Amino acid sequence: MKNLSWRWMLYLFVGGYLLLDLKVFHGPLRDAIRNPREAALLEARQRGWIALVNREPLTRDQLDLAVKRHLYQRGLDDSSVPPKNLDMIRRAALQSLIDDTLVRQYADGDRYAVTPEETAAFITAWKSGFSTREALLEAAAAQGLDEKALDAELAAIWTRKRWLENRIEPGVQVTEEEAKQWYEANRLETGGEPRPGFFEPEKARVREVVFSAGDEAAARQAHAAWRSEVEARWRAREDFPEAIATAIFSSGAPRLIEPMASPDGWHVIEVLERRESRPLAFEDLRDEIIAHLEAQRTEETVKELMEKLRKVANLHIFQENL
């Protein structure tokens, strides 16, 4: 018992010392803890860094490039944006930089990797969006990248994307029953009519030739010598000007309509068949509904994940350096 009481006295003494040093007198122990952190923050400010993300610096050059890319993708540059709007864009771009850095840090920490074949396929698919190699290199150069750097950045983007997908996958999966419940809850308006997107509108299968507004004679000649060589297509009522739509859908009988004028020109139209509007069953919309719900959940889950990563991150933003 005597030894136990001495031990408690020792604990109380040490605890009291820590409390007084850290909270009351700001003693040497507090200084030893704070000084390295304050030195790191001071260095960051002096170097012009805009943020520290788990002690990794983000520089003004990185932010400038991120803003430049943001504007380039929208056909803009900093000279065409008002200063107030540009400041908002810079702050939003900084938040994206922080998120990208956090994802990369955690993906690297998990030693997450994708196969070279998968990465190469993604890079090839991404590059296929450009009509020529010259257009690709021009777009890359506008964002400060040569082709090698572009490939490296695309590979990093793909790795981060797959890491995110792997982390959030359990939270975004949609079951058949959930999709059916969403369909039933959303398919009807308050009055009981099908909502837009939950029915197939009235359609007609037509062959159509449109002549210019001043070419009435050619339209009538084509009508008189009509040959059914034009490709037939299913068209909805809203695809046509109102007067022409009325003529097409007034009867279900196949027929060749007299030439009609509209702001688009002169129309010669052959109606082959008409199909009434019909509600779409769950089976017709299943894949679309699941994709919609997964996209919705993905957005929500990614947001929650990033909030968690930020909450545990050692994050400092230096507003004066923006």
PDB file of C-alpha atoms in Angstrom, residues 19-292:
ATOM      1  CA  LEU A  19      -0.554  20.863 -17.011  1.00  0.00           C
ATOM      2  CA  LEU A  20       1.349  23.846 -15.630  1.00  0.00           C
ATOM      3  CA  ASP A  21       4.015  23.708 -18.374  1.00  0.00           C
ATOM      4  CA  LEU A  22       1.637  23.322 -21.300  1.00  0.00           C
ATOM      5  CA  LYS A  23      -1.377  25.358 -20.207  1.00  0.00           C
ATOM      6  CA  VAL A  24      -0.329  27.880 -17.558  1.00  0.00           C
ATOM      7  CA  PHE A  25       3.329  28.925 -17.682  1.00  0.00           C
ATOM      8  CA  HIS A  26       4.108  28.026 -21.332  1.00  0.00           C
ATOM      9  CA  GLY A  27       7.308  26.367 -20.204  1.00  0.00           C
ATOM     10  CA  PRO A  28      10.133  24.559 -22.009  1.00  0.00           C
ATOM     11  CA  LEU A  29       8.096  21.436 -22.775  1.00  0.00           C
ATOM     12  CA  ARG A  30       5.448  23.502 -24.529  1.00  0.00           C
ATOM     13  CA  ASP A  31       8.174  25.331 -26.445  1.00  0.00           C
ATOM     14  CA  ALA A  32       9.768  22.042 -27.472  1.00  0.00           C
ATOM     15  CA  ILE A  33       6.451  20.867 -28.898  1.00  0.00           C
ATOM     16  CA  ARG A  34       5.434  24.109 -30.541  1.00  0.00           C
ATOM     17  CA  ASN A  35       8.721  25.398 -31.921  1.00  0.00           C
ATOM     18  CA  PRO A  36       9.183  22.799 -34.706  1.00  0.00           C
ATOM     19  CA  ARG A  37       5.583  23.302 -35.817  1.00  0.00           C
ATOM     20  CA  GLU A  38       5.846  27.078 -35.739  1.00  0.00           C
ATOM     21  CA  ALA A  39       9.166  26.916 -37.558  1.00  0.00           C
ATOM     22  CA  ALA A  40       7.557  24.810 -40.296  1.00  0.00           C
ATOM     23  CA  LEU A  41       4.689  27.285 -40.644  1.00  0.00           C
ATOM     24  CA  LEU A  42       7.107  30.212 -40.730  1.00  0.00           C
ATOM     25  CA  GLU A  43       9.149  28.522 -43.450  1.00  0.00           C
ATOM     26  CA  ALA A  44       5.981  27.897 -45.473  1.00  0.00           C
ATOM     27  CA  ARG A  45       5.005  31.562 -45.305  1.00  0.00           C
ATOM     28  CA  GLN A  46       8.500  32.738 -46.228  1.00  0.00           C
ATOM     29  CA  ARG A  47       8.692  30.371 -49.209  1.00  0.00           C
ATOM     30  CA  GLY A  48       5.336  31.586 -50.499  1.00  0.00           C
ATOM     31  CA  TRP A  49       3.663  28.199 -50.152  1.00  0.00           C
ATOM     32  CA  ILE A  50      -0.104  28.395 -50.306  1.00  0.00           C
ATOM     33  CA  ALA A  51      -0.829  25.329 -48.177  1.00  0.00           C
ATOM     34  CA  LEU A  52       0.674  22.422 -46.273  1.00  0.00           C
ATOM     35  CA  VAL A  53      -1.148  19.105 -46.645  1.00  0.00           C
ATOM     36  CA  ASN A  54       0.233  16.636 -44.120  1.00  0.00           C
ATOM     37  CA  ARG A  55       3.464  18.671 -44.289  1.00  0.00           C
ATOM     38  CA  GLU A  56       3.574  18.448 -48.093  1.00  0.00           C
ATOM     39  CA  PRO A  57       3.743  21.950 -49.595  1.00  0.00           C
ATOM     40  CA  LEU A  58       1.457  23.255 -52.307  1.00  0.00           C
ATOM     41  CA  THR A  59       3.053  26.100 -54.220  1.00  0.00           C
ATOM     42  CA  ARG A  60       1.711  29.153 -55.957  1.00  0.00           C
ATOM     43  CA  ASP A  61       3.021  27.748 -59.246  1.00  0.00           C
ATOM     44  CA  GLN A  62       0.863  24.646 -58.761  1.00  0.00           C
ATOM     45  CA  LEU A  63      -2.180  26.814 -58.084  1.00  0.00           C
ATOM     46  CA  ASP A  64      -1.456  29.062 -61.084  1.00  0.00           C
ATOM     47  CA  LEU A  65      -1.266  25.992 -63.321  1.00  0.00           C
ATOM     48  CA  ALA A  66      -4.482  24.543 -61.888  1.00  0.00           C
ATOM     49  CA  VAL A  67      -6.287  27.840 -62.558  1.00  0.00           C
ATOM     50  CA  LYS A  68      -4.839  28.018 -66.076  1.00  0.00           C
ATOM     51  CA  ARG A  69      -6.091  24.511 -66.833  1.00  0.00           C
ATOM     52  CA  HIS A  70      -9.525  25.299 -65.389  1.00  0.00           C
ATOM     53  CA  LEU A  71      -9.839  28.354 -67.619  1.00  0.00           C
ATOM     54  CA  TYR A  72      -8.387  26.628 -70.699  1.00  0.00           C
ATOM     55  CA  GLN A  73     -10.975  23.848 -70.485  1.00  0.00           C
ATOM     56  CA  ARG A  74     -13.663  26.536 -70.679  1.00  0.00           C
ATOM     57  CA  GLY A  75     -12.078  28.514 -73.497  1.00  0.00           C
ATOM     58  CA  LEU A  76     -10.974  31.344 -71.198  1.00  0.00           C
ATOM     59  CA  ASP A  77      -7.809  32.928 -69.845  1.00  0.00           C
ATOM     60  CA  ASP A  78      -7.140  35.119 -66.810  1.00  0.00           C
ATOM     61  CA  SER A  79      -7.370  38.313 -68.870  1.00  0.00           C
ATOM     62  CA  SER A  80     -10.998  37.570 -69.765  1.00  0.00           C
ATOM     63  CA  VAL A  81     -12.183  36.956 -66.186  1.00  0.00           C
ATOM     64  CA  PRO A  82     -13.034  39.782 -63.742  1.00  0.00           C
ATOM     65  CA  PRO A  83     -10.616  39.914 -60.770  1.00  0.00           C
ATOM     66  CA  LYS A  84     -13.348  39.059 -58.254  1.00  0.00           C
ATOM     67  CA  ASN A  85     -14.362  35.959 -60.240  1.00  0.00           C
ATOM     68  CA  LEU A  86     -10.731  34.989 -60.730  1.00  0.00           C
ATOM     69  CA  ASP A  87     -10.196  35.122 -56.970  1.00  0.00           C
ATOM     70  CA  MET A  88     -13.146  32.755 -56.463  1.00  0.00           C
ATOM     71  CA  ILE A  89     -11.760  30.403 -59.114  1.00  0.00           C
ATOM     72  CA  ARG A  90      -8.351  30.393 -57.404  1.00  0.00           C
ATOM     73  CA  ARG A  91      -9.905  29.474 -54.062  1.00  0.00           C
ATOM     74  CA  ALA A  92     -11.970  26.689 -55.630  1.00  0.00           C
ATOM     75  CA  ALA A  93      -8.910  25.396 -57.504  1.00  0.00           C
ATOM     76  CA  LEU A  94      -6.960  25.330 -54.227  1.00  0.00           C
ATOM     77  CA  GLN A  95      -9.617  23.122 -52.641  1.00  0.00           C
ATOM     78  CA  SER A  96      -9.393  20.744 -55.606  1.00  0.00           C
ATOM     79  CA  LEU A  97      -5.601  20.684 -55.274  1.00  0.00           C
ATOM     80  CA  ILE A  98      -5.911  19.800 -51.599  1.00  0.00           C
ATOM     81  CA  ASP A  99      -8.384  16.998 -52.361  1.00  0.00           C
ATOM     82  CA  ASP A 100      -6.135  15.602 -55.123  1.00  0.00           C
ATOM     83  CA  THR A 101      -3.139  15.694 -52.796  1.00  0.00           C
ATOM     84  CA  LEU A 102      -4.990  13.898 -50.008  1.00  0.00           C
ATOM     85  CA  VAL A 103      -6.208  11.175 -52.364  1.00  0.00           C
ATOM     86  CA  ARG A 104      -2.712  10.692 -53.771  1.00  0.00           C
ATOM     87  CA  GLN A 105      -1.180  10.544 -50.299  1.00  0.00           C
ATOM     88  CA  TYR A 106      -3.642   7.924 -49.107  1.00  0.00           C
ATOM     89  CA  ALA A 107      -3.420   5.916 -52.340  1.00  0.00           C
ATOM     90  CA  ASP A 108       0.394   5.929 -52.024  1.00  0.00           C
ATOM     91  CA  GLY A 109       0.124   5.045 -48.348  1.00  0.00           C
ATOM     92  CA  ASP A 110      -2.052   2.049 -49.216  1.00  0.00           C
ATOM     93  CA  ARG A 111       0.482   1.119 -51.924  1.00  0.00           C
ATOM     94  CA  TYR A 112      -2.460   1.018 -54.310  1.00  0.00           C
ATOM     95  CA  ALA A 113      -1.556   0.169 -57.883  1.00  0.00           C
ATOM     96  CA  VAL A 114      -3.321  -0.712 -61.113  1.00  0.00           C
ATOM     97  CA  THR A 115      -1.953  -2.936 -63.853  1.00  0.00           C
ATOM     98  CA  PRO A 116       0.136  -1.300 -66.609  1.00  0.00           C
ATOM     99  CA  GLU A 117      -2.314  -2.706 -69.172  1.00  0.00           C
ATOM    100  CA  GLU A 118      -5.274  -1.033 -67.492  1.00  0.00           C
ATOM    101  CA  THR A 119      -3.429   2.278 -67.238  1.00  0.00           C
ATOM    102  CA  ALA A 120      -2.299   2.098 -70.873  1.00  0.00           C
ATOM    103  CA  ALA A 121      -5.877   1.409 -71.987  1.00  0.00           C
ATOM    104  CA  PHE A 122      -7.114   4.468 -70.099  1.00  0.00           C
ATOM    105  CA  ILE A 123      -4.409   6.706 -71.596  1.00  0.00           C
ATOM    106  CA  THR A 124      -5.135   5.423 -75.107  1.00  0.00           C
ATOM    107  CA  ALA A 125      -8.877   5.961 -74.678  1.00  0.00           C
ATOM    108  CA  TRP A 126      -8.323   9.478 -73.328  1.00  0.00           C
ATOM    109  CA  LYS A 127      -6.037  10.441 -76.197  1.00  0.00           C
ATOM    110  CA  SER A 128      -8.491   9.071 -78.751  1.00  0.00           C
ATOM    111  CA  GLY A 129     -10.702  12.069 -78.011  1.00  0.00           C
ATOM    112  CA  PHE A 130      -8.349  14.234 -80.104  1.00  0.00           C
ATOM    113  CA  SER A 131      -8.671  14.226 -83.873  1.00  0.00           C
ATOM    114  CA  THR A 132      -4.907  14.414 -84.494  1.00  0.00           C
ATOM    115  CA  ARG A 133      -1.666  13.960 -82.600  1.00  0.00           C
ATOM    116  CA  GLU A 134      -0.885  17.634 -83.223  1.00  0.00           C
ATOM    117  CA  ALA A 135      -4.145  18.681 -81.549  1.00  0.00           C
ATOM    118  CA  LEU A 136      -3.284  16.487 -78.549  1.00  0.00           C
ATOM    119  CA  LEU A 137       0.205  17.955 -78.165  1.00  0.00           C
ATOM    120  CA  GLU A 138      -1.133  21.493 -78.573  1.00  0.00           C
ATOM    121  CA  ALA A 139      -3.688  20.962 -75.801  1.00  0.00           C
ATOM    122  CA  ALA A 140      -1.043  19.413 -73.547  1.00  0.00           C
ATOM    123  CA  ALA A 141       1.400  22.272 -74.181  1.00  0.00           C
ATOM    124  CA  ALA A 142      -1.307  24.799 -73.316  1.00  0.00           C
ATOM    125  CA  GLN A 143      -1.459  23.180 -69.874  1.00  0.00           C
ATOM    126  CA  GLY A 144       2.325  23.093 -69.397  1.00  0.00           C
ATOM    127  CA  LEU A 145       2.838  19.429 -70.304  1.00  0.00           C
ATOM    128  CA  ASP A 146       4.894  17.556 -72.854  1.00  0.00           C
ATOM    129  CA  GLU A 147       3.720  14.106 -73.946  1.00  0.00           C
ATOM    130  CA  LYS A 148       5.789  12.234 -71.362  1.00  0.00           C
ATOM    131  CA  ALA A 149       4.521  14.443 -68.534  1.00  0.00           C
ATOM    132  CA  LEU A 150       0.980  14.097 -69.889  1.00  0.00           C
ATOM    133  CA  ASP A 151       1.213  10.292 -69.775  1.00  0.00           C
ATOM    134  CA  ALA A 152       2.520  10.443 -66.209  1.00  0.00           C
ATOM    135  CA  GLU A 153      -0.286  12.749 -65.114  1.00  0.00           C
ATOM    136  CA  LEU A 154      -2.941  10.597 -66.796  1.00  0.00           C
ATOM    137  CA  ALA A 155      -1.504   7.501 -65.112  1.00  0.00           C
ATOM    138  CA  ALA A 156      -1.663   9.265 -61.736  1.00  0.00           C
ATOM    139  CA  ILE A 157      -5.239  10.392 -62.382  1.00  0.00           C
ATOM    140  CA  TRP A 158      -6.276   6.841 -63.258  1.00  0.00           C
ATOM    141  CA  THR A 159      -4.613   5.400 -60.160  1.00  0.00           C
ATOM    142  CA  ARG A 160      -6.351   7.938 -57.894  1.00  0.00           C
ATOM    143  CA  LYS A 161      -9.693   7.291 -59.630  1.00  0.00           C
ATOM    144  CA  ARG A 162      -9.416   3.528 -59.149  1.00  0.00           C
ATOM    145  CA  TRP A 163      -8.354   3.974 -55.501  1.00  0.00           C
ATOM    146  CA  LEU A 164     -11.406   6.147 -54.882  1.00  0.00           C
ATOM    147  CA  GLU A 165     -13.700   3.667 -56.640  1.00  0.00           C
ATOM    148  CA  ASN A 166     -12.258   0.835 -54.575  1.00  0.00           C
ATOM    149  CA  ARG A 167     -12.778   2.761 -51.311  1.00  0.00           C
ATOM    150  CA  ILE A 168     -16.355   3.837 -52.023  1.00  0.00           C
ATOM    151  CA  GLU A 169     -17.627   0.769 -53.901  1.00  0.00           C
ATOM    152  CA  PRO A 170     -19.514  -0.784 -50.949  1.00  0.00           C
ATOM    153  CA  GLY A 171     -21.409   2.464 -50.416  1.00  0.00           C
ATOM    154  CA  VAL A 172     -22.578   3.028 -53.998  1.00  0.00           C
ATOM    155  CA  GLN A 173     -23.894  -0.362 -55.052  1.00  0.00           C
ATOM    156  CA  VAL A 174     -27.612  -0.330 -55.928  1.00  0.00           C
ATOM    157  CA  THR A 175     -29.781  -3.438 -55.592  1.00  0.00           C
ATOM    158  CA  GLU A 176     -32.578  -4.411 -57.955  1.00  0.00           C
ATOM    159  CA  GLU A 177     -35.120  -3.847 -55.177  1.00  0.00           C
ATOM    160  CA  GLU A 178     -33.826  -0.327 -54.464  1.00  0.00           C
ATOM    161  CA  ALA A 179     -34.064   0.538 -58.155  1.00  0.00           C
ATOM    162  CA  LYS A 180     -37.662  -0.779 -58.313  1.00  0.00           C
ATOM    163  CA  GLN A 181     -38.637   1.244 -55.247  1.00  0.00           C
ATOM    164  CA  TRP A 182     -37.193   4.401 -56.821  1.00  0.00           C
ATOM    165  CA  TYR A 183     -39.083   3.675 -60.059  1.00  0.00           C
ATOM    166  CA  GLU A 184     -42.399   3.266 -58.225  1.00  0.00           C
ATOM    167  CA  ALA A 185     -41.828   6.394 -56.127  1.00  0.00           C
ATOM    168  CA  ASN A 186     -40.971   8.631 -59.099  1.00  0.00           C
ATOM    169  CA  ARG A 187     -42.822   7.390 -62.177  1.00  0.00           C
ATOM    170  CA  LEU A 188     -46.122   9.296 -61.733  1.00  0.00           C
ATOM    171  CA  GLU A 189     -47.068  12.958 -61.425  1.00  0.00           C
ATOM    172  CA  THR A 190     -49.386  14.058 -58.621  1.00  0.00           C
ATOM    173  CA  GLY A 191     -52.377  13.659 -60.948  1.00  0.00           C
ATOM    174  CA  GLY A 192     -51.430  10.096 -61.873  1.00  0.00           C
ATOM    175  CA  GLU A 193     -49.934  10.808 -65.310  1.00  0.00           C
ATOM    176  CA  PRO A 194     -46.483   9.379 -66.146  1.00  0.00           C
ATOM    177  CA  ARG A 195     -43.658  11.838 -65.540  1.00  0.00           C
ATOM    178  CA  PRO A 196     -41.363  12.900 -68.423  1.00  0.00           C
ATOM    179  CA  GLY A 197     -38.752  10.225 -68.867  1.00  0.00           C
ATOM    180  CA  PHE A 198     -41.139   7.495 -67.667  1.00  0.00           C
ATOM    181  CA  PHE A 199     -43.053   7.214 -70.928  1.00  0.00           C
ATOM    182  CA  GLU A 200     -42.177   6.975 -74.585  1.00  0.00           C
ATOM    183  CA  PRO A 201     -43.799   9.868 -76.460  1.00  0.00           C
ATOM    184  CA  GLU A 202     -45.972   9.454 -79.506  1.00  0.00           C
ATOM    185  CA  LYS A 203     -43.764   8.774 -82.536  1.00  0.00           C
ATOM    186  CA  ALA A 204     -44.057   8.390 -86.284  1.00  0.00           C
ATOM    187  CA  ARG A 205     -41.724   6.605 -88.683  1.00  0.00           C
ATOM    188  CA  VAL A 206     -41.127   9.047 -91.524  1.00  0.00           C
ATOM    189  CA  ARG A 207     -38.993   9.791 -94.519  1.00  0.00           C
ATOM    190  CA  GLU A 208     -38.253  13.535 -94.807  1.00  0.00           C
ATOM    191  CA  VAL A 209     -36.467  15.859 -97.199  1.00  0.00           C
ATOM    192  CA  VAL A 210     -36.071  19.562 -96.317  1.00  0.00           C
ATOM    193  CA  PHE A 211     -35.495  22.185 -98.996  1.00  0.00           C
ATOM    194  CA  SER A 212     -34.396  25.782 -98.410  1.00  0.00           C
ATOM    195  CA  ALA A 213     -37.024  28.442 -97.759  1.00  0.00           C
ATOM    196  CA  GLY A 214     -36.832  29.790-101.333  1.00  0.00           C
ATOM    197  CA  ASP A 215     -36.998  26.379-102.977  1.00  0.00           C
ATOM    198  CA  GLU A 216     -40.734  25.690-103.035  1.00  0.00           C
ATOM    199  CA  ALA A 217     -40.635  24.619-106.677  1.00  0.00           C
ATOM    200  CA  ALA A 218     -37.985  21.959-105.986  1.00  0.00           C
ATOM    201  CA  ALA A 219     -40.015  20.697-103.003  1.00  0.00           C
ATOM    202  CA  ARG A 220     -43.154  20.327-105.134  1.00  0.00           C
ATOM    203  CA  GLN A 221     -41.209  18.645-107.911  1.00  0.00           C
ATOM    204  CA  ALA A 222     -39.754  16.156-105.411  1.00  0.00           C
ATOM    205  CA  HIS A 223     -43.236  15.522-104.052  1.00  0.00           C
ATOM    206  CA  ALA A 224     -44.653  14.871-107.538  1.00  0.00           C
ATOM    207  CA  ALA A 225     -41.854  12.434-108.420  1.00  0.00           C
ATOM    208  CA  TRP A 226     -41.422  10.982-104.905  1.00  0.00           C
ATOM    209  CA  ARG A 227     -39.203   7.958-104.543  1.00  0.00           C
ATOM    210  CA  SER A 228     -38.915   6.133-101.231  1.00  0.00           C
ATOM    211  CA  GLU A 229     -35.124   6.136-101.097  1.00  0.00           C
ATOM    212  CA  VAL A 230     -34.670   8.353 -98.038  1.00  0.00           C
ATOM    213  CA  GLU A 231     -33.833   6.494 -94.798  1.00  0.00           C
ATOM    214  CA  ALA A 232     -36.878   6.138 -92.547  1.00  0.00           C
ATOM    215  CA  ARG A 233     -36.541   7.252 -88.911  1.00  0.00           C
ATOM    216  CA  TRP A 234     -38.731   7.235 -85.819  1.00  0.00           C
ATOM    217  CA  ARG A 235     -39.420  10.858 -84.818  1.00  0.00           C
ATOM    218  CA  ALA A 236     -41.308  12.350 -81.860  1.00  0.00           C
ATOM    219  CA  ARG A 237     -43.904  15.106 -82.180  1.00  0.00           C
ATOM    220  CA  GLU A 238     -41.563  17.660 -80.547  1.00  0.00           C
ATOM    221  CA  ASP A 239     -38.996  17.075 -83.305  1.00  0.00           C
ATOM    222  CA  PHE A 240     -41.180  19.068 -85.743  1.00  0.00           C
ATOM    223  CA  PRO A 241     -42.637  22.580 -85.927  1.00  0.00           C
ATOM    224  CA  GLU A 242     -46.191  22.565 -84.575  1.00  0.00           C
ATOM    225  CA  ALA A 243     -48.068  22.794 -87.897  1.00  0.00           C
ATOM    226  CA  ILE A 244     -46.038  19.999 -89.461  1.00  0.00           C
ATOM    227  CA  ALA A 245     -46.371  17.831 -86.329  1.00  0.00           C
ATOM    228  CA  THR A 246     -50.167  18.275 -86.529  1.00  0.00           C
ATOM    229  CA  ALA A 247     -50.195  17.112 -90.147  1.00  0.00           C
ATOM    230  CA  ILE A 248     -48.013  14.081 -89.374  1.00  0.00           C
ATOM    231  CA  PHE A 249     -49.874  12.893 -86.274  1.00  0.00           C
ATOM    232  CA  SER A 250     -53.450  13.726 -87.344  1.00  0.00           C
ATOM    233  CA  SER A 251     -53.855  10.285 -88.855  1.00  0.00           C
ATOM    234  CA  GLY A 252     -52.235   6.873 -88.464  1.00  0.00           C
ATOM    235  CA  ALA A 253     -52.613   6.051 -92.152  1.00  0.00           C
ATOM    236  CA  PRO A 254     -49.459   5.876 -94.308  1.00  0.00           C
ATOM    237  CA  ARG A 255     -49.365   8.837 -96.702  1.00  0.00           C
ATOM    238  CA  LEU A 256     -47.251  11.418 -98.492  1.00  0.00           C
ATOM    239  CA  ILE A 257     -47.914  14.888 -97.080  1.00  0.00           C
ATOM    240  CA  GLU A 258     -48.146  17.911 -99.372  1.00  0.00           C
ATOM    241  CA  PRO A 259     -45.052  20.165 -99.143  1.00  0.00           C
ATOM    242  CA  MET A 260     -45.243  22.403 -96.054  1.00  0.00           C
ATOM    243  CA  ALA A 261     -43.247  25.506 -95.123  1.00  0.00           C
ATOM    244  CA  SER A 262     -41.609  26.216 -91.757  1.00  0.00           C
ATOM    245  CA  PRO A 263     -38.806  28.493 -90.533  1.00  0.00           C
ATOM    246  CA  ASP A 264     -36.445  25.637 -91.469  1.00  0.00           C
ATOM    247  CA  GLY A 265     -37.584  25.561 -95.122  1.00  0.00           C
ATOM    248  CA  TRP A 266     -39.921  23.401 -97.211  1.00  0.00           C
ATOM    249  CA  HIS A 267     -40.663  19.886 -95.937  1.00  0.00           C
ATOM    250  CA  VAL A 268     -41.620  16.867 -98.006  1.00  0.00           C
ATOM    251  CA  ILE A 269     -42.612  14.060 -95.641  1.00  0.00           C
ATOM    252  CA  GLU A 270     -43.785  10.496 -96.112  1.00  0.00           C
ATOM    253  CA  VAL A 271     -45.488   8.979 -93.068  1.00  0.00           C
ATOM    254  CA  LEU A 272     -45.035   5.202 -92.876  1.00  0.00           C
ATOM    255  CA  GLU A 273     -46.563   4.364 -89.475  1.00  0.00           C
ATOM    256  CA  ARG A 274     -47.427   5.924 -86.157  1.00  0.00           C
ATOM    257  CA  ARG A 275     -46.940   4.661 -82.603  1.00  0.00           C
ATOM    258  CA  GLU A 276     -48.975   5.910 -79.656  1.00  0.00           C
ATOM    259  CA  SER A 277     -47.383   7.147 -76.439  1.00  0.00           C
ATOM    260  CA  ARG A 278     -46.797   4.363 -73.905  1.00  0.00           C
ATOM    261  CA  PRO A 279     -45.604   4.133 -70.278  1.00  0.00           C
ATOM    262  CA  LEU A 280     -42.141   2.658 -69.843  1.00  0.00           C
ATOM    263  CA  ALA A 281     -41.920  -0.387 -67.589  1.00  0.00           C
ATOM    264  CA  PHE A 282     -39.216  -0.808 -64.966  1.00  0.00           C
ATOM    265  CA  GLU A 283     -37.415  -3.267 -67.250  1.00  0.00           C
ATOM    266  CA  ASP A 284     -37.160  -0.550 -69.932  1.00  0.00           C
ATOM    267  CA  LEU A 285     -35.508   1.869 -67.503  1.00  0.00           C
ATOM    268  CA  ARG A 286     -33.664  -0.508 -65.161  1.00  0.00           C
ATOM    269  CA  ASP A 287     -30.097   0.180 -66.349  1.00  0.00           C
ATOM    270  CA  GLU A 288     -30.695   3.934 -66.543  1.00  0.00           C
ATOM    271  CA  ILE A 289     -32.154   4.069 -63.009  1.00  0.00           C
ATOM    272  CA  ILE A 290     -29.305   2.042 -61.508  1.00  0.00           C
ATOM    273  CA  ALA A 291     -26.736   4.257 -63.258  1.00  0.00           C
ATOM    274  CA  HIS A 292     -28.517   7.385 -61.954  1.00  0.00           C
TER     275      HIS A 292
END
